[in-house]
C-alpha positions as a printed NumPy array, in Angstrom:
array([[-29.301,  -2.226,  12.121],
       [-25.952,  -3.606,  11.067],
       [-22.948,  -2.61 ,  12.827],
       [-21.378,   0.305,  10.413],
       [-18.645,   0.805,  13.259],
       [-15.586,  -1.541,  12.559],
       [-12.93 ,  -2.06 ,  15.373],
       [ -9.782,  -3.505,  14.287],
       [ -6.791,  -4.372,  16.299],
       [ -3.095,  -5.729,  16.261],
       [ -1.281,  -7.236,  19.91 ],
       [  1.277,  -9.342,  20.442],
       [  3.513, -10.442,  23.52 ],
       [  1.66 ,  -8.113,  26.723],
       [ -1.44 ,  -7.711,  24.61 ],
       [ -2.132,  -4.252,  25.781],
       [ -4.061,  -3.659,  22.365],
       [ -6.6  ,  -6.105,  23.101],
       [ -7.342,  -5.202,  26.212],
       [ -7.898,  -1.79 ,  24.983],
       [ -9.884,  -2.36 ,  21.872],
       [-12.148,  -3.609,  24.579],
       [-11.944,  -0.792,  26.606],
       [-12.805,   0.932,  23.567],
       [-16.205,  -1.495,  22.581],
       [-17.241,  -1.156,  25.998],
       [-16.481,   2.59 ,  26.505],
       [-19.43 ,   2.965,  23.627],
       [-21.947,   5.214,  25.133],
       [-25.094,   4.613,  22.245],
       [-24.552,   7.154,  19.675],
       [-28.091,   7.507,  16.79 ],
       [-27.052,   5.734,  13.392],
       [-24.426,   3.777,  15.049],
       [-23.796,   0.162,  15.594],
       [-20.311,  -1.45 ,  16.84 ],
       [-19.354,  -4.298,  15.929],
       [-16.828,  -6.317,  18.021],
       [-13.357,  -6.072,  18.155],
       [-11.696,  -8.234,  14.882],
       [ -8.246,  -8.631,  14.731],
       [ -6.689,  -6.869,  11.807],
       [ -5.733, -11.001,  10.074],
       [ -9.379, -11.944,  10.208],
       [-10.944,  -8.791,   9.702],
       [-12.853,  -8.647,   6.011],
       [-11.405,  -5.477,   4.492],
       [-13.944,  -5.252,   2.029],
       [-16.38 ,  -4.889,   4.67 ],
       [-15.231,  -1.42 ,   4.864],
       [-17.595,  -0.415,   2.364],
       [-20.847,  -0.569,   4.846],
       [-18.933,   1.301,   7.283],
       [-19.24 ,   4.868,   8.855],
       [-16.262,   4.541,  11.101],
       [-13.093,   2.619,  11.819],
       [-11.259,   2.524,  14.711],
       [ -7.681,   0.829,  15.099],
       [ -5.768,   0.157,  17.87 ],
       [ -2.366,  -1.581,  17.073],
       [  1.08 ,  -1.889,  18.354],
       [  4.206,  -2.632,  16.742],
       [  6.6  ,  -5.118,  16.294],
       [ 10.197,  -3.761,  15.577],
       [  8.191,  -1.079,  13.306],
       [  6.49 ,  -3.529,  11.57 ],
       [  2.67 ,  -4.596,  12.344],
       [  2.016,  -7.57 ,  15.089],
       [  1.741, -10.688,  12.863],
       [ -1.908, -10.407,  14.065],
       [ -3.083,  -7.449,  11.696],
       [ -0.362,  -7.984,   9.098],
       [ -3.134,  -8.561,   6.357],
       [ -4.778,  -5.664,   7.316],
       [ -1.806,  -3.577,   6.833],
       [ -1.5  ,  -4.973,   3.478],
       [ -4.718,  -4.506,   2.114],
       [ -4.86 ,  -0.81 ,   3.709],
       [ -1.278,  -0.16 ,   1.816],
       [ -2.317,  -1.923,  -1.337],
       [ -5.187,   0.362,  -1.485],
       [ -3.653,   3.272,  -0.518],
       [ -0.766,   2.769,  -2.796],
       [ -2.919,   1.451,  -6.32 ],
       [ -5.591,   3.792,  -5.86 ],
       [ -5.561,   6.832,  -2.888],
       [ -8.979,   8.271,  -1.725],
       [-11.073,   4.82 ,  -2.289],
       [-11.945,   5.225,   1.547],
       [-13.554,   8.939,   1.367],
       [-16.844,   7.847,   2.452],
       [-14.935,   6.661,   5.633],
       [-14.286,   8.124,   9.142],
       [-11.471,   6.889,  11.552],
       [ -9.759,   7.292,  14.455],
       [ -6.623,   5.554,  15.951],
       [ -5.118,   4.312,  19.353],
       [ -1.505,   2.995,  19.294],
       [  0.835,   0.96 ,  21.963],
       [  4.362,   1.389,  22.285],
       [  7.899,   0.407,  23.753],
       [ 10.034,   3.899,  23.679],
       [ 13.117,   0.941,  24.406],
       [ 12.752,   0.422,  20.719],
       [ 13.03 ,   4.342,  19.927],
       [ 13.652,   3.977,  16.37 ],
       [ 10.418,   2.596,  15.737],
       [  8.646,   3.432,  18.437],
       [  4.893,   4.121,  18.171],
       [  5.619,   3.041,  14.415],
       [  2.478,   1.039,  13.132],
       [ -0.056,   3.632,  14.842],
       [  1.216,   6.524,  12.914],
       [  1.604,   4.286,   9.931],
       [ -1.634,   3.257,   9.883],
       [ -3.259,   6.329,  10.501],
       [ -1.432,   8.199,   7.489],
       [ -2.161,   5.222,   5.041],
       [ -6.027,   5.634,   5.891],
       [ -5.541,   9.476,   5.276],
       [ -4.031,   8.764,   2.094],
       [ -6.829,   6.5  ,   1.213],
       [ -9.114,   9.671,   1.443],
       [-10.695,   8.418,   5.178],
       [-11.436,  11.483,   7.443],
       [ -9.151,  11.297,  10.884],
       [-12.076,  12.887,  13.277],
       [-10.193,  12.297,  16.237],
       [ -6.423,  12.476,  17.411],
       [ -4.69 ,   9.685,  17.522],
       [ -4.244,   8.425,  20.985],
       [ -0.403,   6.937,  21.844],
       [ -0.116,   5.666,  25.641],
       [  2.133,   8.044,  27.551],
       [  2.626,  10.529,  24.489],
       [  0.959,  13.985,  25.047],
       [ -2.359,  14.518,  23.838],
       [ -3.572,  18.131,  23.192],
       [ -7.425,  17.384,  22.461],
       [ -7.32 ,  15.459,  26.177],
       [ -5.246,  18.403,  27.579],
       [ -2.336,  15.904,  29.044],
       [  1.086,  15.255,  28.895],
       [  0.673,  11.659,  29.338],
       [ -2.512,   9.805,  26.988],
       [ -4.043,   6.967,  28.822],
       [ -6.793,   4.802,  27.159],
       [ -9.517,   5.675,  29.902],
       [ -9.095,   9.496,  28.905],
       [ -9.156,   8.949,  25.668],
       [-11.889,   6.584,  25.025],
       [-14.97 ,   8.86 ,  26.085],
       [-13.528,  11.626,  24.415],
       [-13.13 ,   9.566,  21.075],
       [-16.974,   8.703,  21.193],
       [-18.171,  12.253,  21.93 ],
       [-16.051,  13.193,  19.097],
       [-17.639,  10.227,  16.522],
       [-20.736,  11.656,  17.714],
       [-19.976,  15.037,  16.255],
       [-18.547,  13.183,  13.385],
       [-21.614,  11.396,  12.342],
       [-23.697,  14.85 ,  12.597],
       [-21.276,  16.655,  10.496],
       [-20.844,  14.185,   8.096],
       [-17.422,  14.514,   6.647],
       [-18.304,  18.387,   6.116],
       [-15.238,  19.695,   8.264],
       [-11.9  ,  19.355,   8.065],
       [-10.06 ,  16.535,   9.281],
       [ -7.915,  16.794,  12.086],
       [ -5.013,  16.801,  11.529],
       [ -1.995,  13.734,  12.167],
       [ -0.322,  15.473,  14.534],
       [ -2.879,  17.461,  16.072],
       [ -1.358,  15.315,  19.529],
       [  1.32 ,  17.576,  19.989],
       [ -0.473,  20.7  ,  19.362],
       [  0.218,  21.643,  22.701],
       [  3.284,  20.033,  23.976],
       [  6.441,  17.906,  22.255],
       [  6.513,  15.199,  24.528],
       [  9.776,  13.394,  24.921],
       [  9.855,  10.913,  22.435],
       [  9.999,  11.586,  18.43 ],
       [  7.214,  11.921,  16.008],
       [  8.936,   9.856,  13.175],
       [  7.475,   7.381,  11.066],
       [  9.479,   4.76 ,   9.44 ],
       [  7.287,   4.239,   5.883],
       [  7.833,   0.627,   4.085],
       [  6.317,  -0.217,   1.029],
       [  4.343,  -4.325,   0.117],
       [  7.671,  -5.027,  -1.111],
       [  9.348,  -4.92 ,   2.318],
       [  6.501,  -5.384,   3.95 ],
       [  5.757,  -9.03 ,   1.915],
       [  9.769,  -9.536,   2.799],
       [  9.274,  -9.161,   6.469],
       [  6.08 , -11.375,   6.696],
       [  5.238, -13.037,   3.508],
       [  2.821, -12.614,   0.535],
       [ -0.646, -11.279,   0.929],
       [ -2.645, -14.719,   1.942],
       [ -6.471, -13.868,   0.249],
       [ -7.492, -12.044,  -2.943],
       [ -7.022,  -8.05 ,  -2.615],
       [-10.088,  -6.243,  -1.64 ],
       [-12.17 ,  -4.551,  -3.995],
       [-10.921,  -0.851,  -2.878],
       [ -7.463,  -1.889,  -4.774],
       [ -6.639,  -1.632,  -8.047],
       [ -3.984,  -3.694,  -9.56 ]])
């Protein structure tokens, strides 16, 4: 079987990503109909693979709100699509992991949240809650996320994913802080290609075949 499980991730400086988007391959317990592939960072990950896939899973930092030049061309293609032509991912399930600094509140936890409402808004299915380090998490039942909670309960959820296929609702963005606030805010700072391709340059391939321009 070929993978249909794509893991995507974005690190820069203490690379906390990458280690966890390991922790996250090797946290995989064996689920039927599944197959991960390894970890791809977001720059050399083939968006248009997307379109074998059952799941996606990201796990990304940020870089003064902006993606880590390592999945920039990721983020483009996923706002590209999401911006010329919203719900092209509904046959798509995801889930999302995110790194932050709160020393850079404004932006903090930034490119997680981002990423995880531009794959909503390309019609994926969030069957998980996003994970942030240190943030509260009410599906873990803590007031401080850490990747080895959140891993196991990630795959037991994918599991139930794949069984229901898509047929119930998706949880929802903030279904973190169900439970508690947490300290920090639960902004997101939204940019469009234009200020994205401003910040770090023109799209470098063709866009993928889920765009339309």
């Amino acid at each position: 079987m070929a993978p249909n499980v794509a893991l995507v991730y974005g690190s820069f400086f203490m690379g906390d990503s990458t280690r966890n988007i390991a922790d996250i391959k090797d946290g995989f317990p064996g689920i039927e109909g599944l197959e991960v592939a390894q970890p791809v960072e977001g720059n050399a990950f083939d968006f248009n693979s997307l379109k074998d896939c059952k799941l996606l899973i990201v796990c990304t930092s940020s870089q003064y709100g902006m993606p880590p030049p390592n999945i920039k061309e990721f983020t483009h293609q996923l706002l590209l699509a999401a911006e010329s032509n919203p719900g092209c991912l509904s046959h798509l399930q995801h889930a999302v992991y995110g790194n932050g600094d709160e020393t850079y509140w404004k932006t903090y936890m930034n490119m997680p949240r981002y990423i995880d409402k531009l794959l909503e808004k390309c019609g994926s299915r969030r069957f998980f809650a996003r994970g942030e380090t240190g943030e509260p998490n009410a599906a873990l039942d803590t007031g401080k996320c850490e990747i080895k909670a959140w891993v196991p309960a990630m795959w037991s959820a994918a599991a139930q994913a794949i069984k229901d296929g898509g047929s119930v609702p998706a949880v929802p963005w903030d279904a973190l802080w169900e439970k508690e606030a947490g300290e920090n805010h639960h902004d997101i700072t939204e940019f469009d290609i234009k200020k994205l391709e401003a910040k770090l340059g023109e799209l470098k391939g063709q866009p993928s075949i889920f765009s339309k321009l």
